Amino acid sequence: MIQKTFLHLTFLFIIIYLTSANAFSLNTVAKDSSTNEKQVYQEKVKQAFIESWNAYKKFAWGHDQLKPLSKGFRDWYGESLLMTPVDAFDTMILMGLKQEAEEAKGIILEKLSFNKNISVQNFEMTIRLLGGLLSAYQLDGERRFLTLAEDLGKRLLPVFNSPTGMPYGYVNLITGVVKGNINNPAEIGTLMLEYGTLSKLTNNPIFYDKAKKAVVELFKRRSKIGLVGTTIDIETGEWKNKESHISGMIDSYYEYLLKSWKLFGDPDFKNMYEESITAVNKYLADIVNGQLWYCQADMNTGVRTTQYYGALDAYFPAVLALGGDLKRSEQLEESCYKMWNLHGIEPEEFNYVSNEVIYPGYELRPEIIESAYYLYHYTKNPKYLSMGKKFFDSIYKYCKDENGFTALKSVITKEKRDSMESFFLAETLKYFYLLFSSPSTFEFDRYIFNTEAHPLKRTWKN
Ligand code: DMJ
């Protein structure tokens, strides 16, 4: 009897030992295979970056951006402002691509000049070039990057010379002549991280103060229910298009309210963000068949106008996650994933009730990947890695060309369009790379990404 019990116990012990040993080894295998897979994808992303950069060097060297299909280039204003090298430089640093970083740095320091008689869009200059140069300075330490940033900042400043303090859309880099009095919240409110950082790094408060006044003036003109519209006359302060949403022309206004609070610790931004996000969730959040989306509505009444969502809107899960609302963030990323899978790659805009595609293009946009990266950082849930792999595989399948990667005219037909925006190297591939990296590659919590994925760090006290 005793012998039998002993045998039973031994057997039980062996089973428990084997199960736990097996479980342990399964976990180890799972861990190893996910680590290996991450490394495999990280390497694929790096290769994609190198191929795109090489194609830029071969066909568009010294110009703003590559046209992969025609093997040509595009300069936004007839003269180059080196959009691709400036936008791509910090991605090279993060990926450890020393040779490529030297090439980009070399051409920027040798050739980049803002002393050009051209009228440029303040918003794009700020997020791509000013943001790129500031982050280049912070990551690399080369003082000439900061000198270039300061020169650009001073040339852009006349945009704020309006009766309200909200910026004009365009400014001539030599004469300071401004134009574009009908502007939108994104272009008015997506300046603070770059102008603010420039002030802190040069000890000149003018940039911070002008950019902050613009945001405050915009916020003051929110409707009684706390929403903003799509366009506003910055001379009179009168709203021109009263449709409210989280999409293009408003999008990064919300992103910068939150991030300006995080980067500068300025409580005014905290208050503006909290009031705004409450209104957005109250009037624009839209549950359809159990899924969360954000709709378009009248800024004064909150009455819904359309139920559209698109590639640009996929930045919002990242904002929600950074703002601490993981529940909505995860729900919305699920919806974004559904949008991606509808045609195997996401459209610029679609109707989330009827699934009808409204704008069928895909511009190599980063937002959905950015959100997967934030969510993986906060939750460590491997499903965001799987999403990332899916996104990368689709882009590789449909957008890869002989020379780099190219936009799509239609996600339905998969017909290509001759364009590789600089944000593909600045953002899309950077967020992929970071998603597949080990957490020690980049100290997420010490940086704030501008809306073009240029990481900015608080190196100042006040
Ligand atoms: C980028 O220039 C920025 O992310 C901007 O905020 C929105 N558009 C593109 C990427 O889609």
Short mmCIF file of C-alpha atoms and ligand atoms in Angstrom, two decimals:
data_model
loop_
_atom_site.label_atom_id
_atom_site.label_comp_id
_atom_site.label_asym_id
_atom_site.label_seq_id
_atom_site.Cartn_x
_atom_site.Cartn_y
_atom_site.Cartn_z
CA MET A 1 0.00 0.00 0.00
CA ILE A 2 2.75 2.38 1.08
CA GLN A 3 4.74 1.33 -1.94
CA LYS A 4 1.74 2.02 -4.20
CA THR A 5 1.21 5.49 -2.72
CA PHE A 6 4.90 6.19 -3.09
CA LEU A 7 4.74 5.11 -6.73
CA HIS A 8 1.71 7.37 -7.28
CA LEU A 9 3.44 10.33 -5.69
CA THR A 10 6.60 9.75 -7.70
CA PHE A 11 4.53 9.51 -10.87
CA LEU A 12 2.63 12.70 -9.96
CA PHE A 13 5.88 14.48 -9.20
CA ILE A 14 7.36 13.42 -12.55
CA ILE A 15 4.22 14.63 -14.37
CA ILE A 16 4.31 17.98 -12.56
CA TYR A 17 8.01 18.32 -13.23
CA LEU A 18 7.65 17.42 -16.89
CA THR A 19 4.66 19.72 -17.38
CA SER A 20 6.38 22.65 -15.74
CA ALA A 21 9.66 21.90 -17.49
CA ASN A 22 7.76 21.61 -20.74
CA ALA A 23 5.83 24.80 -20.02
CA PHE A 24 9.10 26.48 -19.22
CA SER A 25 10.70 25.28 -22.41
CA LEU A 26 7.59 26.24 -24.42
CA ASN A 27 7.75 29.72 -22.96
CA THR A 28 11.41 29.88 -23.75
CA VAL A 29 10.75 28.73 -27.29
CA ALA A 30 7.88 31.23 -27.65
CA LYS A 31 10.09 33.97 -26.28
CA ASP A 32 12.98 32.98 -28.48
CA SER A 33 10.89 32.69 -31.61
CA SER A 34 9.24 36.06 -30.99
CA THR A 35 12.65 37.62 -30.32
CA ASN A 36 14.01 35.97 -33.46
CA GLU A 37 11.04 37.04 -35.51
CA LYS A 38 11.41 40.59 -34.23
CA GLN A 39 15.05 40.55 -35.28
CA VAL A 40 14.15 39.16 -38.69
CA TYR A 41 11.60 41.96 -39.21
CA GLN A 42 13.92 44.58 -37.83
CA GLU A 43 16.50 43.51 -40.41
CA LYS A 44 13.88 43.58 -43.20
CA VAL A 45 12.92 47.12 -42.20
CA LYS A 46 16.56 48.21 -42.19
CA GLN A 47 17.05 46.72 -45.65
CA ALA A 48 13.92 48.50 -46.90
CA PHE A 49 15.36 51.74 -45.57
CA ILE A 50 18.78 51.16 -47.20
CA GLU A 51 17.18 50.30 -50.56
CA SER A 52 15.00 53.41 -50.46
CA TRP A 53 17.93 55.63 -49.49
CA ASN A 54 20.09 54.13 -52.25
CA ALA A 55 17.34 54.77 -54.80
CA TYR A 56 17.07 58.36 -53.54
CA LYS A 57 20.84 58.74 -53.91
CA LYS A 58 20.83 57.27 -57.39
CA PHE A 59 17.95 59.22 -58.90
CA ALA A 60 17.14 62.17 -56.65
CA TRP A 61 20.36 63.09 -54.85
CA GLY A 62 20.23 66.67 -53.58
CA HIS A 63 16.51 67.02 -54.29
CA ASP A 64 13.47 66.98 -52.02
CA GLN A 65 12.10 63.56 -52.79
CA LEU A 66 12.33 60.52 -55.03
CA LYS A 67 9.87 59.61 -57.77
CA PRO A 68 10.50 55.85 -57.82
CA LEU A 69 8.55 54.87 -60.96
CA SER A 70 9.96 57.51 -63.32
CA LYS A 71 13.40 57.36 -61.64
CA GLY A 72 13.21 61.09 -61.12
CA PHE A 73 12.74 63.61 -58.35
CA ARG A 74 10.41 66.29 -57.10
CA ASP A 75 11.36 69.64 -55.56
CA TRP A 76 8.39 71.09 -53.74
CA TYR A 77 9.17 74.72 -54.55
CA GLY A 78 11.30 74.38 -57.68
CA GLU A 79 14.43 74.58 -55.53
CA SER A 80 15.46 71.84 -53.14
CA LEU A 81 15.24 72.11 -49.36
CA LEU A 82 16.66 68.59 -48.95
CA MET A 83 13.44 67.22 -47.43
CA THR A 84 14.49 63.57 -47.66
CA PRO A 85 17.98 63.83 -46.10
CA VAL A 86 16.73 66.07 -43.26
CA ASP A 87 13.65 63.94 -42.61
CA ALA A 88 15.59 60.66 -42.80
CA PHE A 89 18.71 61.56 -40.78
CA ASP A 90 17.51 60.67 -37.27
CA THR A 91 16.10 57.34 -38.51
CA MET A 92 19.63 56.52 -39.72
CA ILE A 93 20.99 57.35 -36.28
CA LEU A 94 18.40 55.16 -34.55
CA MET A 95 19.05 52.29 -36.97
CA GLY A 96 22.80 52.59 -36.46
CA LEU A 97 23.37 53.29 -40.19
CA LYS A 98 26.63 55.20 -39.77
CA GLN A 99 27.61 55.50 -43.41
CA GLU A 100 24.17 56.69 -44.52
CA ALA A 101 24.04 59.15 -41.62
CA GLU A 102 27.39 60.59 -42.69
CA GLU A 103 26.11 60.97 -46.27
CA ALA A 104 22.95 62.76 -45.14
CA LYS A 105 24.81 64.96 -42.66
CA GLY A 106 27.40 65.83 -45.29
CA ILE A 107 24.90 67.08 -47.84
CA ILE A 108 22.78 68.93 -45.25
CA LEU A 109 25.76 70.83 -43.83
CA GLU A 110 27.22 71.52 -47.23
CA LYS A 111 24.12 72.39 -49.24
CA LEU A 112 21.12 73.27 -47.11
CA SER A 113 20.29 76.96 -47.28
CA PHE A 114 17.05 78.76 -46.50
CA ASN A 115 18.16 81.92 -48.24
CA LYS A 116 15.74 81.30 -51.09
CA ASN A 117 13.16 83.54 -52.68
CA ILE A 118 10.32 81.02 -52.32
CA SER A 119 7.01 81.01 -50.51
CA VAL A 120 6.84 77.93 -48.29
CA GLN A 121 4.17 76.22 -46.19
CA ASN A 122 4.92 76.97 -42.56
CA PHE A 123 3.41 73.70 -41.28
CA GLU A 124 5.45 71.39 -43.53
CA MET A 125 8.66 73.39 -42.98
CA THR A 126 8.11 73.13 -39.27
CA ILE A 127 7.28 69.45 -38.87
CA ARG A 128 9.73 68.08 -41.45
CA LEU A 129 12.68 70.50 -41.51
CA LEU A 130 12.64 72.36 -38.20
CA GLY A 131 11.71 69.15 -36.34
CA GLY A 132 14.30 67.15 -38.29
CA LEU A 133 17.11 69.65 -37.65
CA LEU A 134 16.33 69.97 -33.94
CA SER A 135 16.29 66.23 -33.45
CA ALA A 136 19.47 65.90 -35.55
CA TYR A 137 21.14 68.40 -33.22
CA GLN A 138 19.95 66.61 -30.10
CA LEU A 139 20.94 63.13 -31.28
CA ASP A 140 24.20 64.01 -33.04
CA GLY A 141 25.45 67.06 -31.14
CA GLU A 142 26.52 68.95 -34.30
CA ARG A 143 25.92 72.63 -33.52
CA ARG A 144 25.44 73.56 -37.19
CA PHE A 145 22.12 71.68 -37.18
CA LEU A 146 20.90 74.09 -34.50
CA THR A 147 22.23 77.09 -36.43
CA LEU A 148 20.23 75.95 -39.48
CA ALA A 149 17.14 75.41 -37.33
CA GLU A 150 17.43 78.89 -35.83
CA ASP A 151 17.88 80.47 -39.25
CA LEU A 152 14.77 78.67 -40.52
CA GLY A 153 12.79 79.58 -37.39
CA LYS A 154 13.56 83.28 -37.80
CA ARG A 155 12.55 83.23 -41.47
CA LEU A 156 9.23 81.54 -40.59
CA LEU A 157 8.33 83.95 -37.77
CA PRO A 158 6.45 86.52 -39.95
CA VAL A 159 3.58 84.00 -40.28
CA PHE A 160 2.43 85.07 -36.82
CA ASN A 161 2.04 88.74 -37.82
CA SER A 162 -1.74 88.51 -38.14
CA PRO A 163 -4.40 90.47 -36.22
CA THR A 164 -5.21 87.40 -34.10
CA GLY A 165 -1.69 85.98 -33.71
CA MET A 166 -2.75 82.79 -35.49
CA PRO A 167 -0.35 82.03 -38.37
CA TYR A 168 -0.76 82.53 -42.10
CA GLY A 169 -0.22 79.34 -44.10
CA TYR A 170 2.74 80.55 -46.22
CA VAL A 171 5.75 82.82 -45.93
CA ASN A 172 8.50 83.90 -48.33
CA LEU A 173 11.84 82.83 -46.85
CA ILE A 174 13.63 86.02 -47.94
CA THR A 175 11.03 88.78 -48.04
CA GLY A 176 8.85 87.55 -45.17
CA VAL A 177 5.72 88.23 -47.25
CA VAL A 178 2.88 86.06 -45.97
CA LYS A 179 -0.23 84.61 -47.57
CA GLY A 180 -3.01 82.14 -46.78
CA ASN A 181 -5.42 83.72 -44.29
CA ILE A 182 -7.76 80.71 -44.40
CA ASN A 183 -5.94 78.21 -42.24
CA ASN A 184 -6.86 75.11 -40.22
CA PRO A 185 -6.33 73.85 -36.64
CA ALA A 186 -3.63 71.36 -37.67
CA GLU A 187 -1.50 74.04 -39.32
CA ILE A 188 -2.16 76.54 -36.53
CA GLY A 189 -1.70 74.13 -33.65
CA THR A 190 1.13 71.85 -34.80
CA LEU A 191 4.04 74.20 -34.24
CA MET A 192 4.56 74.19 -30.51
CA LEU A 193 6.95 71.24 -30.10
CA GLU A 194 9.39 72.58 -32.71
CA TYR A 195 9.12 76.33 -31.99
CA GLY A 196 9.12 75.63 -28.25
CA THR A 197 12.19 73.40 -28.43
CA LEU A 198 13.95 76.00 -30.57
CA SER A 199 13.30 78.60 -27.87
CA LYS A 200 14.61 76.35 -25.13
CA LEU A 201 17.77 75.42 -27.07
CA THR A 202 18.58 79.00 -28.14
CA ASN A 203 17.39 80.77 -24.97
CA ASN A 204 15.15 82.97 -27.07
CA PRO A 205 11.51 82.86 -25.88
CA ILE A 206 10.04 84.42 -29.01
CA PHE A 207 9.38 81.12 -30.81
CA TYR A 208 7.67 79.51 -27.80
CA ASP A 209 5.56 82.57 -27.11
CA LYS A 210 4.35 83.08 -30.69
CA ALA A 211 3.46 79.40 -31.19
CA LYS A 212 1.69 79.23 -27.83
CA LYS A 213 -0.35 82.38 -28.49
CA ALA A 214 -1.51 80.86 -31.80
CA VAL A 215 -2.79 77.72 -30.01
CA VAL A 216 -4.45 79.70 -27.24
CA GLU A 217 -6.21 81.97 -29.78
CA LEU A 218 -7.48 78.92 -31.63
CA PHE A 219 -8.63 77.19 -28.45
CA LYS A 220 -10.46 80.37 -27.37
CA ARG A 221 -12.57 80.08 -30.52
CA ARG A 222 -13.79 76.53 -29.76
CA SER A 223 -17.57 76.15 -29.82
CA LYS A 224 -19.74 76.10 -26.69
CA ILE A 225 -19.58 72.30 -26.73
CA GLY A 226 -15.77 72.37 -26.95
CA LEU A 227 -15.17 71.44 -30.61
CA VAL A 228 -13.20 73.17 -33.37
CA GLY A 229 -14.02 73.35 -37.09
CA THR A 230 -11.98 72.56 -40.20
CA THR A 231 -11.00 76.04 -41.44
CA ILE A 232 -10.80 79.49 -39.91
CA ASP A 233 -9.92 82.98 -41.16
CA ILE A 234 -6.89 83.88 -39.05
CA GLU A 235 -7.35 87.60 -39.72
CA THR A 236 -10.95 87.84 -38.46
CA GLY A 237 -11.10 84.72 -36.28
CA GLU A 238 -14.26 83.62 -38.07
CA TRP A 239 -14.81 79.89 -38.73
CA LYS A 240 -15.19 79.14 -42.44
CA ASN A 241 -15.84 75.40 -42.37
CA LYS A 242 -17.59 74.28 -39.19
CA GLU A 243 -17.20 70.54 -39.58
CA SER A 244 -15.42 68.97 -36.63
CA HIS A 245 -13.47 65.69 -36.65
CA ILE A 246 -10.09 64.21 -35.72
CA SER A 247 -8.96 63.87 -39.35
CA GLY A 248 -6.58 65.80 -41.61
CA MET A 249 -6.64 69.61 -41.10
CA ILE A 250 -7.42 69.14 -37.40
CA ASP A 251 -5.59 65.92 -36.40
CA SER A 252 -2.23 66.96 -34.97
CA TYR A 253 -3.76 69.95 -33.15
CA TYR A 254 -4.96 67.43 -30.54
CA GLU A 255 -1.67 65.53 -30.68
CA TYR A 256 0.30 68.72 -29.88
CA LEU A 257 -1.93 69.87 -27.03
CA LEU A 258 -1.05 66.62 -25.27
CA LYS A 259 2.59 66.44 -26.31
CA SER A 260 3.31 70.11 -25.51
CA TRP A 261 2.13 69.44 -21.99
CA LYS A 262 4.36 66.33 -21.82
CA LEU A 263 7.47 68.00 -23.28
CA PHE A 264 7.31 71.42 -21.63
CA GLY A 265 5.28 70.61 -18.52
CA ASP A 266 3.16 73.70 -19.25
CA PRO A 267 -0.19 73.22 -17.43
CA ASP A 268 -2.08 75.40 -19.93
CA PHE A 269 -1.66 72.65 -22.50
CA LYS A 270 -2.85 70.02 -20.03
CA ASN A 271 -6.05 71.98 -19.47
CA MET A 272 -6.62 72.57 -23.17
CA TYR A 273 -6.01 68.89 -23.96
CA GLU A 274 -8.27 67.57 -21.24
CA GLU A 275 -11.15 69.83 -22.17
CA SER A 276 -10.73 69.03 -25.87
CA ILE A 277 -10.46 65.26 -25.54
CA THR A 278 -13.58 65.18 -23.39
CA ALA A 279 -15.55 66.97 -26.11
CA VAL A 280 -14.07 64.78 -28.86
CA ASN A 281 -15.03 61.59 -27.02
CA LYS A 282 -18.48 62.94 -26.23
CA TYR A 283 -19.46 64.11 -29.71
CA LEU A 284 -17.20 62.37 -32.23
CA ALA A 285 -16.67 58.86 -30.84
CA ASP A 286 -19.02 56.56 -32.73
CA ILE A 287 -19.72 52.90 -31.94
CA VAL A 288 -20.87 50.89 -34.97
CA ASN A 289 -21.46 47.14 -34.61
CA GLY A 290 -19.48 47.17 -31.39
CA GLN A 291 -16.49 48.90 -32.98
CA LEU A 292 -15.13 52.32 -32.08
CA TRP A 293 -14.66 54.96 -34.79
CA TYR A 294 -14.58 58.77 -34.83
CA CYS A 295 -17.04 60.61 -37.07
CA GLN A 296 -17.53 64.11 -38.52
CA ALA A 297 -20.01 66.46 -36.82
CA ASP A 298 -21.06 70.09 -36.71
CA MET A 299 -18.83 71.94 -34.24
CA ASN A 300 -21.73 73.90 -32.72
CA THR A 301 -24.47 71.29 -32.43
CA GLY A 302 -22.48 68.06 -32.32
CA VAL A 303 -24.86 66.65 -34.95
CA ARG A 304 -23.11 64.02 -37.03
CA THR A 305 -22.46 64.84 -40.69
CA THR A 306 -20.54 61.83 -42.09
CA GLN A 307 -19.09 58.54 -40.87
CA TYR A 308 -15.71 58.51 -42.59
CA TYR A 309 -12.37 57.30 -41.30
CA GLY A 310 -8.99 56.90 -43.00
CA ALA A 311 -5.25 56.36 -42.95
CA LEU A 312 -4.46 59.76 -41.40
CA ASP A 313 -6.92 59.19 -38.54
CA ALA A 314 -4.96 56.14 -37.41
CA TYR A 315 -2.67 58.46 -35.37
CA PHE A 316 -5.42 58.74 -32.78
CA PRO A 317 -4.86 55.43 -30.91
CA ALA A 318 -1.30 56.64 -30.21
CA VAL A 319 -2.62 59.93 -28.81
CA LEU A 320 -5.19 58.14 -26.67
CA ALA A 321 -2.52 55.76 -25.35
CA LEU A 322 -0.08 58.56 -24.53
CA GLY A 323 -2.94 60.40 -22.83
CA GLY A 324 -3.63 57.35 -20.62
CA ASP A 325 -6.82 56.07 -22.27
CA LEU A 326 -5.64 52.59 -23.19
CA LYS A 327 -9.15 51.20 -23.44
CA ARG A 328 -10.27 53.46 -26.27
CA SER A 329 -6.82 53.30 -27.83
CA GLU A 330 -6.91 49.49 -28.11
CA GLN A 331 -10.49 49.51 -29.38
CA LEU A 332 -9.67 52.05 -32.06
CA GLU A 333 -6.51 50.25 -33.22
CA GLU A 334 -8.69 47.14 -33.71
CA SER A 335 -10.95 49.21 -35.97
CA CYS A 336 -7.92 50.55 -37.84
CA TYR A 337 -6.77 46.97 -38.36
CA LYS A 338 -10.14 46.13 -39.82
CA MET A 339 -9.80 49.08 -42.19
CA TRP A 340 -6.37 47.80 -43.25
CA ASN A 341 -7.67 44.31 -43.98
CA LEU A 342 -10.62 45.41 -46.07
CA HIS A 343 -8.43 45.62 -49.19
CA GLY A 344 -5.16 44.28 -47.81
CA ILE A 345 -3.84 47.81 -47.24
CA GLU A 346 -5.56 50.93 -45.84
CA PRO A 347 -7.33 53.55 -47.98
CA GLU A 348 -6.98 57.29 -47.49
CA GLU A 349 -10.65 57.41 -46.49
CA PHE A 350 -13.63 55.05 -46.31
CA ASN A 351 -17.17 54.94 -44.96
CA TYR A 352 -17.02 52.74 -41.86
CA VAL A 353 -20.72 51.92 -42.00
CA SER A 354 -21.05 50.90 -45.66
CA ASN A 355 -17.34 49.97 -46.14
CA GLU A 356 -17.35 52.05 -49.33
CA VAL A 357 -13.94 53.52 -50.16
CA ILE A 358 -14.12 57.31 -50.55
CA TYR A 359 -10.45 58.09 -51.42
CA PRO A 360 -8.65 54.96 -52.57
CA GLY A 361 -4.99 56.09 -52.43
CA TYR A 362 -2.26 54.97 -50.00
CA GLU A 363 0.58 57.45 -49.52
CA LEU A 364 2.96 55.15 -47.54
CA ARG A 365 1.54 56.69 -44.38
CA PRO A 366 2.89 55.82 -40.92
CA GLU A 367 0.01 56.50 -38.52
CA ILE A 368 -1.36 52.98 -38.04
CA ILE A 369 2.18 51.67 -37.40
CA GLU A 370 2.90 54.51 -34.98
CA SER A 371 -0.18 53.49 -33.00
CA ALA A 372 0.81 49.80 -33.00
CA TYR A 373 4.23 50.86 -31.67
CA TYR A 374 2.73 52.94 -28.83
CA LEU A 375 0.31 50.16 -27.91
CA TYR A 376 3.02 47.51 -27.93
CA HIS A 377 5.14 49.76 -25.72
CA TYR A 378 2.34 50.22 -23.19
CA THR A 379 0.70 46.78 -23.22
CA LYS A 380 3.48 44.41 -24.42
CA ASN A 381 0.65 42.49 -26.09
CA PRO A 382 2.21 40.48 -28.97
CA LYS A 383 -0.86 41.12 -31.10
CA TYR A 384 0.57 44.56 -31.92
CA LEU A 385 3.73 42.89 -33.19
CA SER A 386 1.59 40.64 -35.39
CA MET A 387 -0.25 43.71 -36.68
CA GLY A 388 3.09 45.36 -37.41
CA LYS A 389 4.25 42.31 -39.38
CA LYS A 390 1.05 42.32 -41.37
CA PHE A 391 1.45 46.04 -42.16
CA PHE A 392 5.06 45.56 -43.24
CA ASP A 393 4.28 42.50 -45.40
CA SER A 394 1.44 44.37 -47.17
CA ILE A 395 3.58 47.43 -47.85
CA TYR A 396 6.33 45.19 -49.16
CA LYS A 397 3.90 43.28 -51.34
CA TYR A 398 2.05 46.22 -52.87
CA CYS A 399 4.37 49.25 -52.66
CA LYS A 400 7.84 47.84 -53.26
CA ASP A 401 9.28 48.86 -56.56
CA GLU A 402 12.55 48.27 -58.33
CA ASN A 403 13.71 51.58 -56.84
CA GLY A 404 12.48 52.00 -53.29
CA PHE A 405 8.82 52.09 -52.31
CA THR A 406 6.01 53.94 -53.97
CA ALA A 407 2.53 55.22 -53.10
CA LEU A 408 -0.63 53.56 -54.44
CA LYS A 409 -3.21 55.28 -56.60
CA SER A 410 -5.74 52.75 -55.45
CA VAL A 411 -5.75 50.19 -52.67
CA ILE A 412 -8.48 48.38 -54.61
CA THR A 413 -6.61 47.92 -57.91
CA LYS A 414 -3.15 48.27 -56.29
CA GLU A 415 -2.11 50.57 -59.13
CA LYS A 416 1.05 52.45 -58.12
CA ARG A 417 1.64 56.21 -57.99
CA ASP A 418 5.01 57.82 -58.64
CA SER A 419 5.84 59.20 -55.20
CA MET A 420 7.93 58.34 -52.15
CA GLU A 421 7.22 60.99 -49.53
CA SER A 422 10.05 61.85 -47.15
CA PHE A 423 7.85 60.74 -44.24
CA PHE A 424 8.24 57.14 -45.43
CA LEU A 425 11.86 57.31 -44.22
CA ALA A 426 11.21 59.71 -41.33
CA GLU A 427 8.19 57.97 -39.87
CA THR A 428 6.90 54.78 -41.48
CA LEU A 429 10.17 52.85 -41.41
CA LYS A 430 11.24 54.42 -38.10
CA TYR A 431 8.09 53.27 -36.30
CA PHE A 432 8.41 49.80 -37.85
CA TYR A 433 12.02 49.61 -36.71
CA LEU A 434 11.22 50.69 -33.17
CA LEU A 435 8.24 48.33 -32.95
CA PHE A 436 10.52 45.37 -33.76
CA SER A 437 13.40 46.58 -31.55
CA SER A 438 14.20 45.55 -28.01
CA PRO A 439 13.02 48.24 -25.55
CA SER A 440 16.63 49.18 -24.75
CA THR A 441 17.18 50.45 -28.33
CA PHE A 442 15.24 53.61 -27.62
CA GLU A 443 14.19 55.18 -24.31
CA PHE A 444 10.57 55.84 -25.24
CA ASP A 445 9.69 57.66 -22.03
CA ARG A 446 12.52 60.20 -22.35
CA TYR A 447 11.40 61.50 -25.75
CA ILE A 448 8.40 63.10 -27.39
CA PHE A 449 7.99 62.48 -31.11
CA ASN A 450 6.90 65.42 -33.18
CA THR A 451 4.19 64.64 -35.70
CA GLU A 452 6.86 63.71 -38.28
CA ALA A 453 8.40 61.19 -35.82
CA HIS A 454 11.39 63.35 -34.94
CA PRO A 455 12.22 62.55 -31.31
CA LEU A 456 12.69 65.61 -29.09
CA LYS A 457 14.16 65.48 -25.61
CA ARG A 458 13.76 67.86 -22.72
CA THR A 459 17.33 68.95 -21.98
CA TRP A 460 16.38 72.19 -20.24
CA LYS A 461 15.13 72.92 -16.73
CA ASN A 462 12.30 75.41 -17.21
C1 DMJ B 1 3.24 63.51 -42.01
O1 DMJ B 1 3.80 64.60 -42.66
C2 DMJ B 1 2.85 63.85 -40.60
O2 DMJ B 1 2.67 62.69 -39.87
C3 DMJ B 1 1.59 64.69 -40.54
O3 DMJ B 1 1.17 64.90 -39.22
C4 DMJ B 1 0.48 64.02 -41.30
N1 DMJ B 1 0.87 63.63 -42.62
C5 DMJ B 1 2.12 62.95 -42.83
C6 DMJ B 1 2.06 61.44 -42.71
O4 DMJ B 1 0.90 60.86 -43.07
#
